[in-house]
Amino acid sequence: MPIYKRNNGIWYADIYSPDGKRIRCSTGTKCEKEAQEYHDKLKYDLWRVKHFAEKPKILWDEACLRWLQERRDKKSLIDDETKIRRLTAFRGLYLHQLNKSLIMAEIAKIKGSNATKNRYLSFVQALLNKCVRDWGYLDSAPKLARYKESKRRVRWLRPDEAEKLVAALPDYIAEMAVFSLNTGLRKSNVLNLKWKQIDLERKVAWLHHDETKSGHALGVALNDAALSVLFKQRGKHPDYVFVNRRGQPVRDIQKPWKKALEAVGIEDFRWHDLRHT
């Protein structure tokens, strides 16, 4: 059985390497033809590794898929997914083709501050280091320089600006913004917030140790405004507190967020800054 489909619609490869080791893995696609191509390429690469002592040629896309699969329970998963979606220039390239000059040139095109670009550089560096140290996909990874960042800035909104911004956001994101304004929670905490973390009786939202910057579990007090938001969200999803208009967990809010900021004329403001308002 070279490839087979699971109940989720994804095709999986089931092959034996030249040394007899069985390999079963996701092809990352629901298309049978693409899955078969993935299977054939994997089998060919394994053969070359065996007979020519070559390292397997792995696509950036394949490395990203494995990265996400191994980090499903990490608090940075959504941010990583967003970065991968935006690094379109790397799609279809083999890992060994990603040299320092190419990576730096593509990161330079990203709109945003030096701090934003540095976050992308850190992600790419971490993934490539993983390819070297843990996965054996590369012999070495390029060392990526970082942009010089300005001194830490603190940005906040006046009450009237906050009201205008919330009014300009899509309703499901507006509820998230109001919740952040009243709890000080980071965007990733709000996106990943589940009902099992909410104690309405004690008026507390609990964050696990792997969801906080300090690495310690934390209880966040819920005021009346935050509780009001939660009451509106009840019944929309069995697990996640905040969902989009299709009733699915919210994954990326960047486009509507930027659109709302432009609509009300607010500049140099990030979701993270809501906690200072």
PDB file of C-alpha atoms in Angstrom:
ATOM      1  CA  MET A   1       0.000   0.000   0.000  1.00  0.00           C
ATOM      2  CA  PRO A   2       2.193   2.898  -1.219  1.00  0.00           C
ATOM      3  CA  ILE A   3      -0.325   5.624  -0.315  1.00  0.00           C
ATOM      4  CA  TYR A   4      -3.584   5.600   1.595  1.00  0.00           C
ATOM      5  CA  LYS A   5      -6.191   8.143   2.660  1.00  0.00           C
ATOM      6  CA  ARG A   6      -7.298   8.724   6.234  1.00  0.00           C
ATOM      7  CA  ASN A   7     -10.692   9.898   7.439  1.00  0.00           C
ATOM      8  CA  ASN A   8      -9.534  13.525   7.426  1.00  0.00           C
ATOM      9  CA  GLY A   9      -9.035  13.318   3.655  1.00  0.00           C
ATOM     10  CA  ILE A  10      -5.239  13.590   3.837  1.00  0.00           C
ATOM     11  CA  TRP A  11      -3.175  11.032   1.918  1.00  0.00           C
ATOM     12  CA  TYR A  12      -0.327   9.236   3.706  1.00  0.00           C
ATOM     13  CA  ALA A  13       2.748   7.500   2.325  1.00  0.00           C
ATOM     14  CA  ASP A  14       3.700   4.003   3.492  1.00  0.00           C
ATOM     15  CA  ILE A  15       7.043   2.837   2.129  1.00  0.00           C
ATOM     16  CA  TYR A  16      10.188   0.938   3.067  1.00  0.00           C
ATOM     17  CA  SER A  17      13.615   2.513   2.772  1.00  0.00           C
ATOM     18  CA  PRO A  18      16.455   0.572   1.064  1.00  0.00           C
ATOM     19  CA  ASP A  19      17.685  -0.587   4.492  1.00  0.00           C
ATOM     20  CA  GLY A  20      14.270  -2.064   5.337  1.00  0.00           C
ATOM     21  CA  LYS A  21      13.007   0.682   7.634  1.00  0.00           C
ATOM     22  CA  ARG A  22       9.281   1.315   7.325  1.00  0.00           C
ATOM     23  CA  ILE A  23       8.299   4.961   6.867  1.00  0.00           C
ATOM     24  CA  ARG A  24       4.743   6.192   7.270  1.00  0.00           C
ATOM     25  CA  CYS A  25       4.134   9.918   6.988  1.00  0.00           C
ATOM     26  CA  SER A  26       1.623  12.518   5.871  1.00  0.00           C
ATOM     27  CA  THR A  27       1.945  13.840   2.333  1.00  0.00           C
ATOM     28  CA  GLY A  28       0.179  17.015   3.426  1.00  0.00           C
ATOM     29  CA  THR A  29      -2.337  16.915   0.575  1.00  0.00           C
ATOM     30  CA  LYS A  30      -5.855  15.712  -0.197  1.00  0.00           C
ATOM     31  CA  CYS A  31      -4.995  15.223  -3.878  1.00  0.00           C
ATOM     32  CA  GLU A  32      -4.173  11.610  -4.784  1.00  0.00           C
ATOM     33  CA  LYS A  33      -1.930  12.612  -7.692  1.00  0.00           C
ATOM     34  CA  GLU A  34       0.118  14.994  -5.552  1.00  0.00           C
ATOM     35  CA  ALA A  35       0.342  12.362  -2.825  1.00  0.00           C
ATOM     36  CA  GLN A  36       1.676   9.792  -5.298  1.00  0.00           C
ATOM     37  CA  GLU A  37       4.269  12.282  -6.549  1.00  0.00           C
ATOM     38  CA  TYR A  38       5.328  12.958  -2.959  1.00  0.00           C
ATOM     39  CA  HIS A  39       5.626   9.213  -2.322  1.00  0.00           C
ATOM     40  CA  ASP A  40       7.691   8.612  -5.463  1.00  0.00           C
ATOM     41  CA  LYS A  41      10.036  11.503  -4.732  1.00  0.00           C
ATOM     42  CA  LEU A  42      10.547  10.371  -1.145  1.00  0.00           C
ATOM     43  CA  LYS A  43      11.337   6.834  -2.267  1.00  0.00           C
ATOM     44  CA  TYR A  44      13.799   8.099  -4.891  1.00  0.00           C
ATOM     45  CA  ASP A  45      15.542  10.387  -2.397  1.00  0.00           C
ATOM     46  CA  LEU A  46      15.877   7.538   0.089  1.00  0.00           C
ATOM     47  CA  TRP A  47      17.451   5.376  -2.612  1.00  0.00           C
ATOM     48  CA  ARG A  48      20.021   8.067  -3.423  1.00  0.00           C
ATOM     49  CA  VAL A  49      20.796   8.533   0.251  1.00  0.00           C
ATOM     50  CA  LYS A  50      21.456   4.804   0.539  1.00  0.00           C
ATOM     51  CA  HIS A  51      23.552   4.342  -2.603  1.00  0.00           C
ATOM     52  CA  PHE A  52      25.291   7.708  -2.977  1.00  0.00           C
ATOM     53  CA  ALA A  53      25.468   8.833   0.666  1.00  0.00           C
ATOM     54  CA  GLU A  54      23.567  11.975  -0.303  1.00  0.00           C
ATOM     55  CA  LYS A  55      21.505  13.962   2.103  1.00  0.00           C
ATOM     56  CA  PRO A  56      17.863  13.946   1.022  1.00  0.00           C
ATOM     57  CA  LYS A  57      16.750  16.995  -0.927  1.00  0.00           C
ATOM     58  CA  ILE A  58      13.982  18.475   1.148  1.00  0.00           C
ATOM     59  CA  LEU A  59      11.711  21.292   0.083  1.00  0.00           C
ATOM     60  CA  TRP A  60      11.127  24.319   2.295  1.00  0.00           C
ATOM     61  CA  ASP A  61       7.443  23.381   2.197  1.00  0.00           C
ATOM     62  CA  GLU A  62       8.165  19.899   3.565  1.00  0.00           C
ATOM     63  CA  ALA A  63      10.327  21.260   6.376  1.00  0.00           C
ATOM     64  CA  CYS A  64       7.601  23.756   7.311  1.00  0.00           C
ATOM     65  CA  LEU A  65       5.005  20.992   7.404  1.00  0.00           C
ATOM     66  CA  ARG A  66       7.142  18.907   9.746  1.00  0.00           C
ATOM     67  CA  TRP A  67       7.846  21.971  11.897  1.00  0.00           C
ATOM     68  CA  LEU A  68       4.131  22.607  12.352  1.00  0.00           C
ATOM     69  CA  GLN A  69       3.359  18.940  12.989  1.00  0.00           C
ATOM     70  CA  GLU A  70       5.936  18.779  15.778  1.00  0.00           C
ATOM     71  CA  ARG A  71       4.801  22.054  17.360  1.00  0.00           C
ATOM     72  CA  ARG A  72       1.048  21.535  17.452  1.00  0.00           C
ATOM     73  CA  ASP A  73       0.909  22.154  21.196  1.00  0.00           C
ATOM     74  CA  LYS A  74       3.195  25.202  21.221  1.00  0.00           C
ATOM     75  CA  LYS A  75       1.781  28.649  21.930  1.00  0.00           C
ATOM     76  CA  SER A  76       3.643  30.074  18.896  1.00  0.00           C
ATOM     77  CA  LEU A  77       1.916  27.754  16.398  1.00  0.00           C
ATOM     78  CA  ILE A  78      -0.453  30.370  14.961  1.00  0.00           C
ATOM     79  CA  ASP A  79       2.327  32.939  14.602  1.00  0.00           C
ATOM     80  CA  ASP A  80       4.483  30.343  12.852  1.00  0.00           C
ATOM     81  CA  GLU A  81       1.659  29.486  10.444  1.00  0.00           C
ATOM     82  CA  THR A  82       1.266  33.185   9.613  1.00  0.00           C
ATOM     83  CA  LYS A  83       4.974  33.612   8.894  1.00  0.00           C
ATOM     84  CA  ILE A  84       5.049  30.542   6.668  1.00  0.00           C
ATOM     85  CA  ARG A  85       2.080  31.816   4.646  1.00  0.00           C
ATOM     86  CA  ARG A  86       3.839  35.134   4.027  1.00  0.00           C
ATOM     87  CA  LEU A  87       7.209  33.707   3.045  1.00  0.00           C
ATOM     88  CA  THR A  88       5.874  32.803  -0.390  1.00  0.00           C
ATOM     89  CA  ALA A  89       9.223  33.287  -2.154  1.00  0.00           C
ATOM     90  CA  PHE A  90      10.635  30.184  -0.450  1.00  0.00           C
ATOM     91  CA  ARG A  91       7.892  27.854  -1.663  1.00  0.00           C
ATOM     92  CA  GLY A  92       9.122  25.202  -4.064  1.00  0.00           C
ATOM     93  CA  LEU A  93      12.777  25.774  -3.136  1.00  0.00           C
ATOM     94  CA  TYR A  94      15.008  23.101  -1.671  1.00  0.00           C
ATOM     95  CA  LEU A  95      16.547  23.849   1.703  1.00  0.00           C
ATOM     96  CA  HIS A  96      20.085  23.897   0.306  1.00  0.00           C
ATOM     97  CA  GLN A  97      19.004  26.713  -2.040  1.00  0.00           C
ATOM     98  CA  LEU A  98      18.153  29.005   0.861  1.00  0.00           C
ATOM     99  CA  ASN A  99      21.416  30.872   1.267  1.00  0.00           C
ATOM    100  CA  LYS A 100      21.979  33.939   3.418  1.00  0.00           C
ATOM    101  CA  SER A 101      21.711  36.505   0.612  1.00  0.00           C
ATOM    102  CA  LEU A 102      18.406  35.077  -0.653  1.00  0.00           C
ATOM    103  CA  ILE A 103      16.858  34.956   2.814  1.00  0.00           C
ATOM    104  CA  MET A 104      17.983  38.469   3.764  1.00  0.00           C
ATOM    105  CA  ALA A 105      16.725  39.859   0.452  1.00  0.00           C
ATOM    106  CA  GLU A 106      13.263  38.373   0.956  1.00  0.00           C
ATOM    107  CA  ILE A 107      12.988  39.427   4.596  1.00  0.00           C
ATOM    108  CA  ALA A 108      13.937  42.974   3.555  1.00  0.00           C
ATOM    109  CA  LYS A 109      10.769  43.098   1.420  1.00  0.00           C
ATOM    110  CA  ILE A 110       8.505  42.510   4.418  1.00  0.00           C
ATOM    111  CA  LYS A 111       6.567  45.608   5.363  1.00  0.00           C
ATOM    112  CA  GLY A 112       6.979  46.569   8.976  1.00  0.00           C
ATOM    113  CA  SER A 113       9.518  47.593  11.573  1.00  0.00           C
ATOM    114  CA  ASN A 114      12.963  46.124  12.069  1.00  0.00           C
ATOM    115  CA  ALA A 115      11.537  44.245  15.042  1.00  0.00           C
ATOM    116  CA  THR A 116       8.978  42.592  12.746  1.00  0.00           C
ATOM    117  CA  LYS A 117      11.679  41.592  10.267  1.00  0.00           C
ATOM    118  CA  ASN A 118      13.793  40.215  13.095  1.00  0.00           C
ATOM    119  CA  ARG A 119      10.939  37.966  14.191  1.00  0.00           C
ATOM    120  CA  TYR A 120      10.826  36.477  10.686  1.00  0.00           C
ATOM    121  CA  LEU A 121      14.604  36.053  10.677  1.00  0.00           C
ATOM    122  CA  SER A 122      14.470  34.302  14.045  1.00  0.00           C
ATOM    123  CA  PHE A 123      11.799  31.932  12.752  1.00  0.00           C
ATOM    124  CA  VAL A 124      13.744  31.025   9.603  1.00  0.00           C
ATOM    125  CA  GLN A 125      16.946  30.604  11.622  1.00  0.00           C
ATOM    126  CA  ALA A 126      15.239  28.321  14.145  1.00  0.00           C
ATOM    127  CA  LEU A 127      13.716  26.166  11.404  1.00  0.00           C
ATOM    128  CA  LEU A 128      16.999  25.804   9.505  1.00  0.00           C
ATOM    129  CA  ASN A 129      18.873  25.015  12.724  1.00  0.00           C
ATOM    130  CA  LYS A 130      16.304  22.293  13.374  1.00  0.00           C
ATOM    131  CA  CYS A 131      17.004  20.911   9.902  1.00  0.00           C
ATOM    132  CA  VAL A 132      20.685  20.629  10.826  1.00  0.00           C
ATOM    133  CA  ARG A 133      20.633  19.486  14.445  1.00  0.00           C
ATOM    134  CA  ASP A 134      17.578  17.265  14.684  1.00  0.00           C
ATOM    135  CA  TRP A 135      16.387  16.234  11.239  1.00  0.00           C
ATOM    136  CA  GLY A 136      19.631  15.790   9.326  1.00  0.00           C
ATOM    137  CA  TYR A 137      18.311  17.651   6.294  1.00  0.00           C
ATOM    138  CA  LEU A 138      21.293  20.028   6.073  1.00  0.00           C
ATOM    139  CA  ASP A 139      24.975  19.925   6.975  1.00  0.00           C
ATOM    140  CA  SER A 140      24.916  23.553   8.067  1.00  0.00           C
ATOM    141  CA  ALA A 141      22.596  26.539   8.235  1.00  0.00           C
ATOM    142  CA  PRO A 142      23.415  30.121   7.264  1.00  0.00           C
ATOM    143  CA  LYS A 143      23.850  32.531  10.164  1.00  0.00           C
ATOM    144  CA  LEU A 144      21.377  35.334   9.641  1.00  0.00           C
ATOM    145  CA  ALA A 145      22.161  38.871  10.760  1.00  0.00           C
ATOM    146  CA  ARG A 146      19.538  40.897  12.600  1.00  0.00           C
ATOM    147  CA  TYR A 147      18.273  44.403  12.016  1.00  0.00           C
ATOM    148  CA  LYS A 148      19.044  47.082  14.554  1.00  0.00           C
ATOM    149  CA  GLU A 149      15.952  47.800  16.606  1.00  0.00           C
ATOM    150  CA  SER A 150      14.976  51.116  18.122  1.00  0.00           C
ATOM    151  CA  LYS A 151      14.592  51.441  21.866  1.00  0.00           C
ATOM    152  CA  ARG A 152      11.514  49.888  23.408  1.00  0.00           C
ATOM    153  CA  ARG A 153       8.435  51.966  22.729  1.00  0.00           C
ATOM    154  CA  VAL A 154       5.161  52.117  24.596  1.00  0.00           C
ATOM    155  CA  ARG A 155       2.087  52.915  22.525  1.00  0.00           C
ATOM    156  CA  TRP A 156      -1.482  53.349  23.726  1.00  0.00           C
ATOM    157  CA  LEU A 157      -4.802  54.773  22.554  1.00  0.00           C
ATOM    158  CA  ARG A 158      -7.041  57.433  23.986  1.00  0.00           C
ATOM    159  CA  PRO A 159     -10.494  56.139  24.997  1.00  0.00           C
ATOM    160  CA  ASP A 160     -12.110  57.747  21.941  1.00  0.00           C
ATOM    161  CA  GLU A 161      -9.504  56.164  19.622  1.00  0.00           C
ATOM    162  CA  ALA A 162     -10.082  52.755  21.180  1.00  0.00           C
ATOM    163  CA  GLU A 163     -13.835  53.080  20.642  1.00  0.00           C
ATOM    164  CA  LYS A 164     -13.360  54.038  16.979  1.00  0.00           C
ATOM    165  CA  LEU A 165     -10.967  51.145  16.392  1.00  0.00           C
ATOM    166  CA  VAL A 166     -13.301  48.576  17.947  1.00  0.00           C
ATOM    167  CA  ALA A 167     -16.211  49.933  15.882  1.00  0.00           C
ATOM    168  CA  ALA A 168     -14.167  49.582  12.668  1.00  0.00           C
ATOM    169  CA  LEU A 169     -13.270  45.933  13.279  1.00  0.00           C
ATOM    170  CA  PRO A 170     -15.364  42.959  12.109  1.00  0.00           C
ATOM    171  CA  ASP A 171     -17.686  41.955  14.946  1.00  0.00           C
ATOM    172  CA  TYR A 172     -15.865  38.744  15.879  1.00  0.00           C
ATOM    173  CA  ILE A 173     -12.487  40.535  16.037  1.00  0.00           C
ATOM    174  CA  ALA A 174     -14.014  43.488  17.887  1.00  0.00           C
ATOM    175  CA  GLU A 175     -15.046  41.114  20.681  1.00  0.00           C
ATOM    176  CA  MET A 176     -11.484  39.837  20.886  1.00  0.00           C
ATOM    177  CA  ALA A 177     -10.129  43.392  21.013  1.00  0.00           C
ATOM    178  CA  VAL A 178     -12.493  44.365  23.829  1.00  0.00           C
ATOM    179  CA  PHE A 179     -11.427  41.249  25.718  1.00  0.00           C
ATOM    180  CA  SER A 180      -7.733  42.113  25.267  1.00  0.00           C
ATOM    181  CA  LEU A 181      -8.330  45.711  26.339  1.00  0.00           C
ATOM    182  CA  ASN A 182      -9.921  44.522  29.562  1.00  0.00           C
ATOM    183  CA  THR A 183      -7.597  41.635  30.416  1.00  0.00           C
ATOM    184  CA  GLY A 184      -4.216  42.635  28.996  1.00  0.00           C
ATOM    185  CA  LEU A 185      -3.872  39.234  27.325  1.00  0.00           C
ATOM    186  CA  ARG A 186      -1.597  38.867  24.327  1.00  0.00           C
ATOM    187  CA  LYS A 187      -3.022  38.094  20.912  1.00  0.00           C
ATOM    188  CA  SER A 188      -1.826  34.477  20.967  1.00  0.00           C
ATOM    189  CA  ASN A 189      -3.467  33.939  24.372  1.00  0.00           C
ATOM    190  CA  VAL A 190      -6.780  35.273  23.081  1.00  0.00           C
ATOM    191  CA  LEU A 191      -6.677  33.319  19.809  1.00  0.00           C
ATOM    192  CA  ASN A 192      -5.954  30.074  21.656  1.00  0.00           C
ATOM    193  CA  LEU A 193      -8.237  30.655  24.645  1.00  0.00           C
ATOM    194  CA  LYS A 194     -10.428  27.648  25.454  1.00  0.00           C
ATOM    195  CA  TRP A 195     -13.499  27.309  27.632  1.00  0.00           C
ATOM    196  CA  LYS A 196     -11.731  24.893  29.959  1.00  0.00           C
ATOM    197  CA  GLN A 197      -9.487  27.816  30.948  1.00  0.00           C
ATOM    198  CA  ILE A 198     -12.441  29.983  31.992  1.00  0.00           C
ATOM    199  CA  ASP A 199     -13.828  29.971  35.522  1.00  0.00           C
ATOM    200  CA  LEU A 200     -16.935  32.156  35.347  1.00  0.00           C
ATOM    201  CA  GLU A 201     -17.797  31.552  38.981  1.00  0.00           C
ATOM    202  CA  ARG A 202     -14.460  32.900  40.204  1.00  0.00           C
ATOM    203  CA  LYS A 203     -14.203  35.374  37.299  1.00  0.00           C
ATOM    204  CA  VAL A 204     -10.762  34.159  36.252  1.00  0.00           C
ATOM    205  CA  ALA A 205      -9.098  33.061  33.003  1.00  0.00           C
ATOM    206  CA  TRP A 206      -6.289  30.580  33.605  1.00  0.00           C
ATOM    207  CA  LEU A 207      -3.166  30.506  31.434  1.00  0.00           C
ATOM    208  CA  HIS A 208      -0.973  27.417  31.497  1.00  0.00           C
ATOM    209  CA  HIS A 209       2.769  27.708  32.064  1.00  0.00           C
ATOM    210  CA  ASP A 210       3.511  27.179  28.362  1.00  0.00           C
ATOM    211  CA  GLU A 211       1.210  30.063  27.405  1.00  0.00           C
ATOM    212  CA  THR A 212       2.907  32.811  29.398  1.00  0.00           C
ATOM    213  CA  LYS A 213       6.103  34.716  28.756  1.00  0.00           C
ATOM    214  CA  SER A 214       7.372  33.940  32.262  1.00  0.00           C
ATOM    215  CA  GLY A 215       6.751  30.206  31.924  1.00  0.00           C
ATOM    216  CA  HIS A 216       4.524  30.175  35.018  1.00  0.00           C
ATOM    217  CA  ALA A 217       0.797  29.461  35.213  1.00  0.00           C
ATOM    218  CA  LEU A 218      -1.232  32.635  35.619  1.00  0.00           C
ATOM    219  CA  GLY A 219      -4.756  33.567  36.627  1.00  0.00           C
ATOM    220  CA  VAL A 220      -6.158  36.697  34.954  1.00  0.00           C
ATOM    221  CA  ALA A 221      -9.023  38.541  36.629  1.00  0.00           C
ATOM    222  CA  LEU A 222     -12.109  39.119  34.477  1.00  0.00           C
ATOM    223  CA  ASN A 223     -13.925  42.426  34.903  1.00  0.00           C
ATOM    224  CA  ASP A 224     -17.531  43.033  33.896  1.00  0.00           C
ATOM    225  CA  ALA A 225     -16.614  44.052  30.342  1.00  0.00           C
ATOM    226  CA  ALA A 226     -14.543  40.890  29.815  1.00  0.00           C
ATOM    227  CA  LEU A 227     -17.296  38.723  31.287  1.00  0.00           C
ATOM    228  CA  SER A 228     -19.838  40.367  28.996  1.00  0.00           C
ATOM    229  CA  VAL A 229     -17.737  39.341  25.991  1.00  0.00           C
ATOM    230  CA  LEU A 230     -17.535  35.757  27.254  1.00  0.00           C
ATOM    231  CA  PHE A 231     -21.289  35.511  27.744  1.00  0.00           C
ATOM    232  CA  LYS A 232     -21.759  36.545  24.088  1.00  0.00           C
ATOM    233  CA  GLN A 233     -19.373  33.805  22.956  1.00  0.00           C
ATOM    234  CA  ARG A 234     -21.055  30.943  24.785  1.00  0.00           C
ATOM    235  CA  GLY A 235     -22.452  28.231  22.525  1.00  0.00           C
ATOM    236  CA  LYS A 236     -20.435  29.222  19.458  1.00  0.00           C
ATOM    237  CA  HIS A 237     -17.784  26.490  19.794  1.00  0.00           C
ATOM    238  CA  PRO A 238     -17.333  23.530  22.165  1.00  0.00           C
ATOM    239  CA  ASP A 239     -13.648  24.236  22.795  1.00  0.00           C
ATOM    240  CA  TYR A 240     -12.503  27.655  21.611  1.00  0.00           C
ATOM    241  CA  VAL A 241     -13.857  30.888  23.072  1.00  0.00           C
ATOM    242  CA  PHE A 242     -13.372  33.049  19.991  1.00  0.00           C
ATOM    243  CA  VAL A 243     -14.433  31.972  16.505  1.00  0.00           C
ATOM    244  CA  ASN A 244     -14.870  33.605  13.113  1.00  0.00           C
ATOM    245  CA  ARG A 245     -18.137  34.065  11.237  1.00  0.00           C
ATOM    246  CA  ARG A 246     -17.997  30.451  10.054  1.00  0.00           C
ATOM    247  CA  GLY A 247     -17.805  29.218  13.626  1.00  0.00           C
ATOM    248  CA  GLN A 248     -14.157  28.162  13.302  1.00  0.00           C
ATOM    249  CA  PRO A 249     -11.246  29.117  15.592  1.00  0.00           C
ATOM    250  CA  VAL A 250      -9.681  32.413  14.519  1.00  0.00           C
ATOM    251  CA  ARG A 251      -6.240  31.956  12.983  1.00  0.00           C
ATOM    252  CA  ASP A 252      -5.130  35.220  11.410  1.00  0.00           C
ATOM    253  CA  ILE A 253      -6.487  38.730  11.972  1.00  0.00           C
ATOM    254  CA  GLN A 254      -3.728  40.759  10.325  1.00  0.00           C
ATOM    255  CA  LYS A 255      -5.603  41.962   7.225  1.00  0.00           C
ATOM    256  CA  PRO A 256      -8.829  43.142   8.929  1.00  0.00           C
ATOM    257  CA  TRP A 257      -6.735  44.619  11.753  1.00  0.00           C
ATOM    258  CA  LYS A 258      -4.643  46.729   9.367  1.00  0.00           C
ATOM    259  CA  LYS A 259      -7.737  47.714   7.399  1.00  0.00           C
ATOM    260  CA  ALA A 260      -9.453  48.953  10.567  1.00  0.00           C
ATOM    261  CA  LEU A 261      -6.385  50.947  11.629  1.00  0.00           C
ATOM    262  CA  GLU A 262      -6.245  52.647   8.239  1.00  0.00           C
ATOM    263  CA  ALA A 263      -9.976  53.361   8.301  1.00  0.00           C
ATOM    264  CA  VAL A 264      -9.753  55.310  11.576  1.00  0.00           C
ATOM    265  CA  GLY A 265      -6.359  56.885  10.875  1.00  0.00           C
ATOM    266  CA  ILE A 266      -4.378  55.166  13.641  1.00  0.00           C
ATOM    267  CA  GLU A 267      -0.700  54.620  12.869  1.00  0.00           C
ATOM    268  CA  ASP A 268       2.109  52.629  14.505  1.00  0.00           C
ATOM    269  CA  PHE A 269      -0.213  50.496  16.613  1.00  0.00           C
ATOM    270  CA  ARG A 270      -0.065  46.743  17.154  1.00  0.00           C
ATOM    271  CA  TRP A 271      -2.463  44.338  18.822  1.00  0.00           C
ATOM    272  CA  HIS A 272       0.108  43.948  21.588  1.00  0.00           C
ATOM    273  CA  ASP A 273      -0.337  47.649  22.397  1.00  0.00           C
ATOM    274  CA  LEU A 274      -3.937  47.065  23.473  1.00  0.00           C
ATOM    275  CA  ARG A 275      -2.575  45.889  26.805  1.00  0.00           C
ATOM    276  CA  HIS A 276      -1.150  49.393  27.401  1.00  0.00           C
ATOM    277  CA  THR A 277      -4.432  51.175  26.645  1.00  0.00           C
TER     278      THR A 277
END
